[in-house]
Structures are given as C-alpha cells and as structure tokens.
Amino acid sequence: MHRRDFLFSSALAAGARSRTVHGADRSMTLRVAPLEAVDQALLASVAESLRHGYGVGVELGAGFGTPEFAWDGARGQYNAPLILRRLLDSFVPGSDRLLAVTGLDLYIPMLSFVYGQAQLGGSVAVVSMARLRPEWRRAVLAHAGKPVAPDANA
C-alpha cells in the first residue's frame, strides 16, 4: 500500500461505508490539520496527494497543539484513542472528515504502536509519520543488532 493510500484509507475509514476509497464522493471535504508543529511541506504534500489522487476537496486546518493530555510517560508514546476523543470534541461541522497528522509516536492499549487510528463509523482520524521516517527504521535495526545500510538520501 502506498503512503497516499494509507493516509486516505485512514481518513475514509472514519466515514460512511457507502463511499469507497477509490470511488470517493467528489463533494466530500477532508480537513487535514497538524497536531503539533508538523512540517508545512509534509502537510501540503498530504493534501495535494489526497486532492489529486482521489479527487476530493481538501482544506488545510489550523493545528491543535501537542496533545500532552495523551502522553504516557511509562510507554514514551501518545495514546491514540484519547487523541481521537479530543479531535471529535473539536470537530468542525461542515467538514465531512478530519485527518490529524502528527510526527508523534502513537499507541493503543492493546498494541505496542499504531501508524494511525480512525473512528469507526465517524468523521475523525489521526495518522502518525513517526515510524515512517527512515531514521526510525535505522534506530530499530541498530537496537536489534542488525546491520544498518547508510541512508541514500543522507
């Protein structure tokens, strides 16, 4: 699955089952907003990929701020279900869907980490870029004692 497909699937998973991922309703509006200070180029790229790849209306929303309320110090991660609840509380009527983008490491209580989470049958989703970054993969491999190839982009 391409990153674009993953992002859009997360966003659409939060909505009505009558809409399909690749046959998305062109009248749908998806608001993409950062949780904390996320790189604006990344947000613009996500918005552009969703807009052109799926033909949906996309608007960039204001950031929500770092979700300190969801921090779990024992795990060193942020609780995704708590973030979803807060997003739902701040959901702006008139937008069909809200996709919050973060660079923070997320988890749900039953899993060690998640790339994102969507509200089943609802309108909000959060997606994390933390474990998609090349430096995260290198750190995990190094911790496991496996050889780490140099990053071609470094």
C-alpha positions as a printed Julia matrix, in Angstrom:
154×3 Matrix{Float64}:
   0.0    0.0    0.0
   1.39   3.4   -0.96
   1.68   6.09   1.7
  -1.03   8.08  -0.09
  -3.39   5.09   0.01
  -2.65   4.55   3.7
  -3.43   8.18   4.53
  -6.63   8.28   2.54
  -7.78   4.91   3.81
  -7.31   6.23   7.34
  -9.33   9.31   6.54
 -12.14   7.46   4.81
 -12.27   4.69   7.4
 -13.68   7.33   9.71
 -16.69   7.83   7.46
 -19.69   6.25   5.85
 -19.34   2.77   4.44
 -21.22   3.73   1.29
 -18.17   5.63   0.0
 -15.3    3.6   -1.37
 -11.64   4.57  -1.21
 -11.0    4.82  -4.94
 -14.52   5.9   -5.85
 -14.68   8.69  -3.28
 -17.52  11.17  -3.36
 -16.1   14.27  -5.06
 -18.29  16.51  -2.91
 -16.59  15.29   0.26
 -14.35  17.74   2.11
 -11.4   16.44   4.07
  -9.76  18.8    6.55
  -6.08  17.97   7.11
  -4.59  19.54  10.23
  -1.42  19.05  12.27
  -1.49  18.03  15.9
   1.78  19.71  16.8
   4.29  21.65  14.71
   4.33  19.4   11.63
   6.39  20.4    8.61
   4.18  22.52   6.32
   5.68  20.88   3.23
   4.55  17.49   4.55
   1.02  18.76   5.16
   0.88  20.33   1.7
   2.11  17.07   0.16
  -0.52  15.03   2.02
  -3.26  17.47   0.97
  -2.11  17.51  -2.66
  -1.86  13.71  -2.84
  -5.37  13.32  -1.45
  -6.8   16.04  -3.69
  -5.28  14.77  -6.93
  -5.17  11.07  -6.17
  -8.79  10.8   -5.11
 -10.49  13.92  -6.39
 -11.82  15.06  -3.03
 -11.91  18.56  -1.63
  -9.09  19.1    0.85
  -8.54  22.07   3.11
  -5.65  22.65   5.49
  -6.81  23.33   9.03
  -5.2   25.03  12.0
  -3.05  22.96  14.31
  -4.3   21.52  17.57
  -1.08  21.7   19.57
   0.89  18.88  21.15
  -1.58  16.54  22.88
   0.11  16.48  26.3
  -3.1   15.05  27.78
  -2.45  11.83  25.8
   1.22  11.37  26.84
   2.01   8.09  28.58
   5.38   8.54  30.26
   5.77   4.85  31.07
   5.48   3.95  27.38
   7.1    7.08  25.95
   4.21   7.36  23.48
   0.91   9.15  22.91
  -2.45   7.4   23.41
  -4.29   7.46  20.05
  -7.82   6.82  21.43
  -7.51   9.84  23.75
  -6.41  11.96  20.78
  -9.4   10.75  18.74
 -11.79  11.75  21.52
 -10.32  15.25  21.66
 -10.46  15.57  17.86
 -14.11  14.58  17.91
 -14.81  17.25  20.54
 -13.2   19.89  18.31
 -14.61  18.61  15.01
 -15.87  21.46  12.85
 -19.35  20.78  11.46
 -19.4   21.32   7.72
 -16.25  19.33   7.08
 -17.01  15.77   6.11
 -13.81  14.34   7.61
 -10.86  15.42   9.74
  -7.42  13.87   9.35
  -4.93  14.97  12.01
  -1.3   14.47  11.0
   1.43  14.07  13.61
   5.08  13.2   13.95
   4.45  11.73  17.41
   4.67   8.02  18.18
   1.17   6.63  18.81
  -0.17   3.53  20.52
  -3.43   1.93  21.53
  -3.55  -0.02  24.8
  -3.57  -3.45  23.12
  -0.69  -2.75  20.66
   2.87  -1.52  21.07
   2.35   1.11  18.36
  -0.01   2.18  15.57
   0.52   4.19  12.4
  -2.84   5.81  12.94
  -6.38   5.28  14.1
  -9.79   6.19  12.72
 -13.11   6.5   14.45
 -15.23   3.61  13.18
 -18.34   4.98  11.52
 -17.31   8.51  12.42
 -15.55  11.53  10.99
 -12.09  11.79  12.56
  -8.76  10.04  12.13
  -5.16  10.57  13.19
  -2.09   9.36  11.31
   1.48   9.35  12.58
   4.57   9.8   10.46
   6.9    8.84  13.34
   7.58   5.25  12.3
   7.58   6.04   8.59
  10.76   8.1    8.84
  14.0    6.4    7.7
  15.82   7.37  10.91
  13.25   5.41  12.95
  13.92   2.25  10.93
  17.7    2.68  11.31
  17.31   3.09  15.09
  15.17  -0.06  15.37
  17.65  -2.11  13.3
  20.61  -0.81  15.3
  18.83  -1.65  18.56
  18.21  -5.18  17.26
  21.92  -5.56  16.44
  21.27  -5.84  12.7
  23.46  -4.16  10.07
  22.2   -0.75   9.06
  22.71   0.4    5.49
  23.55   4.08   5.09
  20.64   6.26   4.02
  20.89   7.07   0.31
  19.31  10.47   0.97
  21.73  11.48   3.74
